[in-house]
């Protein structure tokens, strides 16, 4: 049998294939039905190795320590299924990818997916998984290379063309090709109107090029692309809040926080990163966010030993510093030091930039702005490697810049602002103009 990715799949009934295809569509669209469809597949065909591998890989993408055991169980089930019956190269590669990631080598999991794409360039599912893991690793250039080498196999008649174009749009945006990203994302939505990833890629373009009106309009006129989503819809609301902030509508952004972004008090790290980064952005603009930090800190305090993703941990630290939880902050700092001393792909990210970035966030919260600026500047060159997007990591850029301003390091801070501006196609957003104005004002005031 072949699925909607025109790729071989070892399923024995049309009903199981329908469930599998439903899973693929839901996963590509970040839909809530993904686990439902996958569960139905495994209920019908419990010896389907690739289904178990998918469950394990999707669990690891959640970046939570307790999901590692789930992934290990899935890996064991996949190995048992492989031993019981022959499976295709594609399915074997998926089980190997899961084993590699569990062994601490997510880059080898990516390589396994790329091996599948060598044989099956039309396999959108494997392309999306490679894309997702590279996103976690901060490999924007790799995301772009991967998608572009299989674009030719996703012609107008391919069932998943729109979703691949959405991935291409995001990769183009993250590598600074904003015009091409906007075009690819817009085209993708014509093929896949429910592609929230593609919609959000175009929203990124409008964020990076300081066009908040266009971004808000896009989100408001394409609700069918994201209102069906799993918790990814909170991320779309987060983007809308950022765009309103760029228009100076801070009250609207805070209203979206309460009504949408934290409407459900989940402990998913992606939801917490949305919340913490928005609150600190608002505080940097002088907004009193009240007791909102407490709820986030209660959740983050339970995650000081997670150690799955540096990006997640730094956002947990924002919650802990926002609510002033010194014991939890100390525990997180100690754990970063332990992880940084280990060897491996993720520990290397804790060593650099993790340790310096964490120290900078602590120092900023304590009002030690000179130390905060020094630490955060030291972390800057490697921050891409923590994963996430330019828009998500921009919260650390903003803290760095405001630390420099508060420390009186105007020349060095201006250099950071200019570098940030260059990455945003030279288009100054509200944050850039207000911070450059502060520097100019400081220079006009005689030193006391």
Coordinates of C-alpha atoms in Angstrom, one line a residue:
X1 CA 0.0 0.0 0.0
X2 CA 1.0 3.6 -0.5
X3 CA -0.1 6.6 1.6
X4 CA -1.0 10.1 0.6
X5 CA 2.7 10.9 0.5
X6 CA 3.0 8.3 -2.4
X7 CA 5.3 6.3 -0.1
X8 CA 5.1 2.6 0.9
X9 CA 3.5 1.6 4.1
X10 CA 3.0 -1.9 5.6
X11 CA -0.6 -1.8 6.5
X12 CA -3.0 -4.6 5.6
X13 CA -6.5 -3.0 5.4
X14 CA -8.0 0.1 3.7
X15 CA -9.4 1.2 7.1
X16 CA -5.9 1.3 8.6
X17 CA -4.6 3.2 5.6
X18 CA -7.4 5.7 6.0
X19 CA -6.5 6.2 9.6
X20 CA -2.8 6.6 8.7
X21 CA -3.6 9.2 6.0
X22 CA -5.8 11.0 8.5
X23 CA -2.8 11.1 10.9
X24 CA -0.5 12.5 8.2
X25 CA -2.9 15.3 7.3
X26 CA -3.5 16.1 11.0
X27 CA 0.2 16.1 11.8
X28 CA 1.1 18.3 8.9
X29 CA -1.6 20.7 9.8
X30 CA -0.8 20.6 13.6
X31 CA -4.3 19.3 14.1
X32 CA -5.8 18.0 17.3
X33 CA -6.8 14.7 15.6
X34 CA -3.2 13.5 15.2
X35 CA -3.0 11.2 18.3
X36 CA -6.6 10.0 17.7
X37 CA -5.8 8.8 14.2
X38 CA -2.4 7.3 15.3
X39 CA -4.1 5.5 18.1
X40 CA -6.7 4.1 15.7
X41 CA -3.9 2.8 13.4
X42 CA -2.1 1.0 16.2
X43 CA -5.3 -0.5 17.5
X44 CA -6.1 -1.9 14.1
X45 CA -2.4 -2.9 13.4
X46 CA -0.5 -3.3 16.6
X47 CA 2.5 -4.8 14.7
X48 CA 3.0 -1.6 12.6
X49 CA 6.6 -0.6 13.4
X50 CA 6.4 2.8 11.8
X51 CA 3.3 3.7 13.8
X52 CA 5.1 3.0 17.1
X53 CA 8.1 4.9 15.9
X54 CA 5.8 7.9 15.0
X55 CA 4.4 7.8 18.6
X56 CA 7.9 7.8 20.0
X57 CA 9.2 10.6 17.8
X58 CA 6.1 12.8 18.4
X59 CA 6.6 12.2 22.2
X60 CA 10.2 13.5 22.1
X61 CA 9.1 16.6 20.1
X62 CA 7.1 17.6 23.2
X63 CA 10.4 18.3 25.0
X64 CA 9.2 17.0 28.4
X65 CA 11.1 14.6 30.6
X66 CA 8.2 12.4 31.4
X67 CA 7.6 11.8 27.6
X68 CA 11.0 10.1 27.3
X69 CA 9.6 7.0 29.0
X70 CA 6.7 7.0 26.5
X71 CA 9.2 7.2 23.7
X72 CA 11.2 4.4 25.1
X73 CA 8.1 2.2 25.3
X74 CA 7.2 3.1 21.7
X75 CA 10.8 2.2 20.6
X76 CA 10.6 -1.2 22.2
X77 CA 7.3 -1.9 20.5
X78 CA 8.7 -0.8 17.2
X79 CA 11.7 -3.1 17.6
X80 CA 9.4 -6.0 18.5
X81 CA 7.3 -5.3 15.4
X82 CA 10.3 -5.2 13.2
X83 CA 11.5 -8.5 14.5
X84 CA 8.2 -10.2 13.9
X85 CA 7.7 -9.3 10.3
X86 CA 9.6 -7.7 7.4
X87 CA 9.3 -3.9 7.0
X88 CA 10.3 -1.4 4.4
X89 CA 13.4 0.7 4.3
X90 CA 11.2 3.7 5.2
X91 CA 9.8 2.1 8.3
X92 CA 13.1 0.7 9.4
X93 CA 14.6 4.2 9.1
X94 CA 11.8 5.7 11.3
X95 CA 12.6 3.1 14.1
X96 CA 16.3 3.9 13.8
X97 CA 15.6 7.6 14.0
X98 CA 13.8 7.1 17.2
X99 CA 16.6 5.0 18.7
X100 CA 19.2 7.7 17.6
X101 CA 17.2 10.4 19.3
X102 CA 16.8 8.4 22.5
X103 CA 20.6 7.8 22.4
X104 CA 21.1 11.5 22.5
X105 CA 21.8 12.0 18.8
X106 CA 18.9 13.9 17.3
X107 CA 21.1 14.9 14.3
X108 CA 21.3 11.2 13.5
X109 CA 17.6 11.0 13.6
X110 CA 17.6 13.8 11.0
X111 CA 20.1 11.8 8.9
X112 CA 17.7 8.8 9.0
X113 CA 14.9 10.9 7.7
X114 CA 17.0 12.3 5.0
X115 CA 17.9 8.8 4.0
X116 CA 14.2 8.1 3.5
X117 CA 13.9 11.2 1.4
X118 CA 16.8 10.0 -0.8
X119 CA 14.6 7.1 -1.8
X120 CA 11.2 8.7 -1.5
X121 CA 11.5 12.5 -2.1
X122 CA 7.7 12.7 -2.3
X123 CA 7.4 11.6 1.4
X124 CA 6.1 14.8 3.0
X125 CA 5.7 13.1 6.4
X126 CA 9.4 12.3 6.6
X127 CA 10.3 15.8 5.3
X128 CA 8.1 17.4 8.0
X129 CA 9.8 15.3 10.8
X130 CA 13.3 16.2 9.5
X131 CA 12.1 19.8 9.5
X132 CA 10.7 19.6 13.0
X133 CA 13.9 18.1 14.5
X134 CA 16.1 20.6 12.8
X135 CA 13.9 23.3 14.2
X136 CA 14.5 22.0 17.7
X137 CA 18.3 22.0 16.9
X138 CA 18.2 25.5 15.4
X139 CA 19.4 24.3 12.0
X140 CA 17.7 26.9 9.7
X141 CA 20.0 26.3 6.8
X142 CA 19.5 22.6 7.1
X143 CA 15.7 23.0 7.1
X144 CA 16.0 24.9 3.9
X145 CA 18.3 22.5 2.1
X146 CA 16.1 19.5 3.1
X147 CA 12.9 21.0 1.8
X148 CA 14.4 22.4 -1.3
X149 CA 15.8 19.1 -2.5
X150 CA 12.3 17.5 -2.4
X151 CA 10.3 20.4 -3.7
X152 CA 10.5 19.0 -7.3
X153 CA 8.7 15.8 -6.1
X154 CA 5.8 17.8 -4.8
X155 CA 4.1 18.9 -7.9
X156 CA 0.6 20.5 -8.1
X157 CA -1.0 17.0 -8.0
X158 CA 0.7 16.0 -4.8
X159 CA -1.8 15.7 -2.0
X160 CA 0.5 17.4 0.5
X161 CA 2.2 20.1 -1.7
X162 CA 0.7 22.9 0.4
X163 CA 2.2 21.7 3.6
X164 CA 5.6 21.3 2.1
X165 CA 5.4 24.9 0.7
X166 CA 4.5 26.0 4.3
X167 CA 7.7 24.3 5.5
X168 CA 9.6 26.0 2.7
X169 CA 8.2 29.3 3.6
X170 CA 9.3 29.0 7.2
X171 CA 12.8 27.9 6.2
X172 CA 13.1 30.8 3.7
X173 CA 12.0 33.2 6.4
X174 CA 14.5 31.8 9.0
X175 CA 17.3 32.2 6.5
X176 CA 16.4 35.8 5.7
X177 CA 14.8 35.4 2.3
X178 CA 11.6 37.3 3.2
X179 CA 10.1 38.0 -0.2
X180 CA 10.4 34.4 -1.3
X181 CA 9.1 33.2 2.1
X182 CA 6.0 35.3 1.7
X183 CA 5.3 34.0 -1.8
X184 CA 5.8 30.4 -0.8
X185 CA 3.6 30.7 2.2
X186 CA 0.8 32.4 0.3
X187 CA 0.9 29.8 -2.4
X188 CA 0.9 27.0 0.1
X189 CA -2.3 28.3 1.7
X190 CA -4.0 28.0 -1.7
X191 CA -3.2 24.2 -1.7
X192 CA -3.7 23.6 2.0
X193 CA -6.0 26.3 3.6
X194 CA -5.6 24.5 7.0
X195 CA -1.8 24.8 7.1
X196 CA -1.2 26.7 10.3
X197 CA 2.6 26.3 9.9
X198 CA 2.5 28.0 6.5
X199 CA 0.3 30.8 7.8
X200 CA 2.6 31.3 10.7
X201 CA 5.6 31.4 8.4
X202 CA 4.1 34.4 6.6
X203 CA 3.3 36.0 9.9
X204 CA 7.0 35.7 10.8
X205 CA 7.8 37.5 7.6
X206 CA 5.6 40.4 8.6
X207 CA 7.1 40.4 12.1
X208 CA 10.7 40.5 10.8
X209 CA 10.0 43.2 8.2
X210 CA 8.0 45.4 10.6
X211 CA 4.6 45.1 8.8
X212 CA 2.2 44.5 11.7
X213 CA -0.9 45.6 9.9
X214 CA -0.3 43.0 7.2
X215 CA 0.4 40.3 9.8
X216 CA -2.8 41.0 11.8
X217 CA -4.9 41.1 8.7
X218 CA -3.4 37.7 7.6
X219 CA -4.3 36.1 10.9
X220 CA -7.7 37.6 11.1
X221 CA -8.7 36.6 7.5
X222 CA -7.3 33.0 7.6
X223 CA -8.8 31.6 10.8
X224 CA -9.5 28.3 9.0
X225 CA -5.8 27.8 8.9
X226 CA -5.3 27.7 12.7
X227 CA -8.6 27.6 14.7
X228 CA -8.6 23.7 14.2
X229 CA -5.2 23.4 15.7
X230 CA -3.8 21.7 18.8
X231 CA -2.0 24.1 21.2
X232 CA -0.3 25.6 18.2
X233 CA -3.2 28.0 18.0
X234 CA -2.0 29.7 21.1
X235 CA 1.2 30.4 19.3
X236 CA -0.7 32.1 16.5
X237 CA -2.5 34.2 19.1
X238 CA 1.0 35.0 20.5
X239 CA 2.2 36.2 17.1
X240 CA -0.9 38.4 16.9
X241 CA -0.1 39.9 20.3
X242 CA 3.5 40.7 19.2
X243 CA 2.1 42.4 16.1
X244 CA -0.2 44.5 18.2
X245 CA 2.8 45.4 20.4
X246 CA 4.6 46.7 17.4
X247 CA 1.7 49.0 16.8
X248 CA 2.0 50.2 20.3
X249 CA -1.2 48.5 21.4
X250 CA 0.1 47.0 24.6
X251 CA -3.3 46.7 26.2
X252 CA -4.5 44.6 23.3
X253 CA -1.5 42.3 23.7
X254 CA -2.2 41.9 27.4
X255 CA -5.8 41.2 26.7
X256 CA -4.9 38.5 24.2
X257 CA -2.7 36.9 26.9
X258 CA -5.6 36.5 29.2
X259 CA -8.3 35.6 26.7
X260 CA -6.4 33.3 24.4
X261 CA -2.7 32.7 25.0
X262 CA -3.2 31.4 28.6
X263 CA -6.9 30.6 28.4
X264 CA -5.8 27.0 29.2
X265 CA -3.2 26.8 31.9
X266 CA -1.2 24.0 30.2
X267 CA 2.3 23.0 31.1
X268 CA 3.5 22.4 27.6
X269 CA 6.8 24.2 27.2
X270 CA 5.7 25.8 23.9
X271 CA 2.7 27.4 25.7
X272 CA 4.8 28.5 28.6
X273 CA 7.4 30.0 26.2
X274 CA 4.6 32.0 24.5
X275 CA 3.4 33.3 27.9
X276 CA 6.7 34.1 29.5
X277 CA 8.2 35.8 26.5
X278 CA 5.1 38.0 26.0
X279 CA 5.0 39.0 29.7
X280 CA 8.7 40.0 29.8
X281 CA 8.3 42.0 26.5
X282 CA 5.4 43.8 28.1
X283 CA 7.4 44.5 31.3
X284 CA 10.2 45.9 29.2
X285 CA 7.7 48.4 27.8
X286 CA 6.7 49.4 31.3
X287 CA 3.5 47.4 31.6
X288 CA 2.6 46.1 35.1
X289 CA 1.6 42.4 34.4
X290 CA 0.4 41.9 38.0
X291 CA 0.4 38.4 39.4
X292 CA 0.5 36.6 36.1
X293 CA 4.0 35.3 36.7
X294 CA 2.9 33.2 39.7
X295 CA 0.9 30.6 37.7
X296 CA 3.8 30.2 35.2
X297 CA 6.4 29.9 38.0
X298 CA 4.4 27.2 39.7
X299 CA 4.7 25.1 36.6
X300 CA 8.3 26.0 35.8
X301 CA 9.4 25.1 39.3
X302 CA 8.4 21.5 38.6
X303 CA 10.7 21.6 35.5
X304 CA 14.0 22.6 36.9
X305 CA 15.4 19.1 36.4
X306 CA 13.9 18.5 32.9
X307 CA 17.0 19.2 30.8
X308 CA 15.4 18.3 27.5
X309 CA 15.6 21.5 25.5
X310 CA 17.7 24.6 26.3
X311 CA 15.0 26.8 24.7
X312 CA 12.4 25.5 27.1
X313 CA 14.6 25.8 30.1
X314 CA 15.4 29.4 29.5
X315 CA 11.8 30.2 29.3
X316 CA 11.1 28.4 32.5
X317 CA 13.8 30.6 34.0
X318 CA 12.0 33.7 32.8
X319 CA 9.0 32.5 34.8
X320 CA 11.1 31.8 37.9
X321 CA 12.7 35.2 37.8
X322 CA 9.5 36.9 37.0
X323 CA 7.9 35.5 40.1
X324 CA 11.2 35.7 42.2
X325 CA 11.7 32.1 43.0
X326 CA 15.4 32.1 44.2
X327 CA 15.5 28.5 45.3
X328 CA 14.2 27.2 42.0
X329 CA 16.5 29.6 40.1
X330 CA 19.4 28.2 42.0
X331 CA 18.3 24.6 41.3
X332 CA 18.0 25.4 37.6
X333 CA 21.5 27.1 37.6
X334 CA 23.0 24.0 39.2
X335 CA 21.4 21.7 36.8
X336 CA 22.6 23.7 33.8
X337 CA 26.2 23.4 35.2
X338 CA 25.8 19.6 35.5
X339 CA 24.4 19.2 32.0
X340 CA 27.0 21.4 30.6
X341 CA 29.7 19.1 31.9
X342 CA 28.4 16.1 30.0
X343 CA 29.1 15.2 26.4
X344 CA 26.6 15.1 23.6
X345 CA 24.5 17.2 21.3
X346 CA 22.2 18.7 23.8
X347 CA 24.7 19.0 26.7
X348 CA 26.9 21.1 24.3
X349 CA 24.1 23.5 24.0
X350 CA 23.8 23.8 27.7
X351 CA 27.5 24.6 27.8
X352 CA 27.2 27.2 25.1
X353 CA 25.1 29.3 25.1
X354 CA 23.0 27.9 27.9
X355 CA 25.1 28.7 30.9
X356 CA 25.9 32.2 29.9
X357 CA 22.3 33.0 28.8
X358 CA 20.9 31.6 32.1
X359 CA 23.4 33.7 34.1
X360 CA 22.4 36.8 32.1
X361 CA 18.7 36.3 32.8
X362 CA 19.4 35.8 36.5
X363 CA 21.6 39.0 36.6
X364 CA 18.9 41.0 34.8
X365 CA 16.2 40.0 37.2
X366 CA 18.5 41.0 40.1
X367 CA 19.2 44.4 38.6
X368 CA 22.9 43.6 37.9
X369 CA 22.6 45.0 34.4
X370 CA 26.3 45.3 33.5
X371 CA 26.8 41.6 34.3
X372 CA 23.6 40.7 32.5
X373 CA 24.7 42.5 29.4
X374 CA 28.1 40.8 29.4
X375 CA 26.7 37.3 29.9
X376 CA 23.9 37.7 27.3
X377 CA 26.3 39.2 24.7
X378 CA 28.6 36.2 25.3
X379 CA 25.7 33.9 24.6
X380 CA 24.5 35.7 21.5
X381 CA 26.7 34.0 18.8
X382 CA 25.4 30.5 19.7
X383 CA 21.8 31.4 20.5
X384 CA 20.6 30.0 17.2
X385 CA 21.5 26.5 18.4
X386 CA 18.9 26.5 21.2
X387 CA 16.2 26.1 18.5
X388 CA 13.0 28.1 18.1
X389 CA 12.6 30.9 15.6
X390 CA 14.1 34.4 15.2
X391 CA 10.8 35.8 16.6
X392 CA 11.0 33.5 19.6
X393 CA 14.6 34.1 20.4
X394 CA 14.1 37.9 20.0
X395 CA 13.0 38.0 23.6
X396 CA 16.6 37.4 24.6
X397 CA 17.8 40.1 22.2
X398 CA 15.4 42.6 23.8
X399 CA 16.6 41.7 27.3
X400 CA 20.2 42.0 26.1
X401 CA 19.6 45.5 24.7
X402 CA 17.7 46.7 27.7
X403 CA 20.4 45.4 30.0
X404 CA 22.9 47.4 28.0
X405 CA 20.9 50.5 28.1
X406 CA 20.4 50.2 31.9
X407 CA 24.1 49.6 32.3
X408 CA 25.0 52.7 30.3
X409 CA 26.8 50.7 27.6
X410 CA 25.5 52.7 24.8
X411 CA 28.1 52.0 22.1
X412 CA 28.0 48.3 22.6
X413 CA 24.2 48.3 22.9
X414 CA 23.9 50.2 19.6
X415 CA 26.0 47.6 17.9
X416 CA 23.6 44.9 19.1
X417 CA 20.6 46.9 17.8
X418 CA 22.3 47.4 14.5
X419 CA 23.0 43.7 14.2
X420 CA 19.4 42.9 15.1
X421 CA 18.2 45.4 12.5
X422 CA 20.3 43.8 9.8
X423 CA 18.7 40.4 10.5
X424 CA 15.3 42.1 10.0
X425 CA 16.1 43.3 6.5
X426 CA 16.9 46.8 7.8
X427 CA 13.2 47.4 8.7
X428 CA 13.0 49.1 12.0
X429 CA 10.2 47.9 14.3
X430 CA 8.9 49.9 17.3
X431 CA 11.4 48.3 19.6
X432 CA 14.3 49.4 17.4
X433 CA 13.1 53.0 17.1
X434 CA 12.4 53.4 20.8
X435 CA 15.7 52.0 21.9
X436 CA 17.7 54.0 19.4
X437 CA 15.8 57.1 20.7
X438 CA 16.9 56.3 24.2
X439 CA 20.5 56.1 23.1
X440 CA 20.3 59.4 21.3
X441 CA 18.7 61.0 24.4
X442 CA 21.4 59.6 26.6
X443 CA 24.1 61.1 24.4
X444 CA 22.4 64.5 24.5
X445 CA 22.5 64.6 28.3
X446 CA 25.9 65.6 29.7
X447 CA 27.6 63.0 31.8
X448 CA 27.1 63.7 35.5

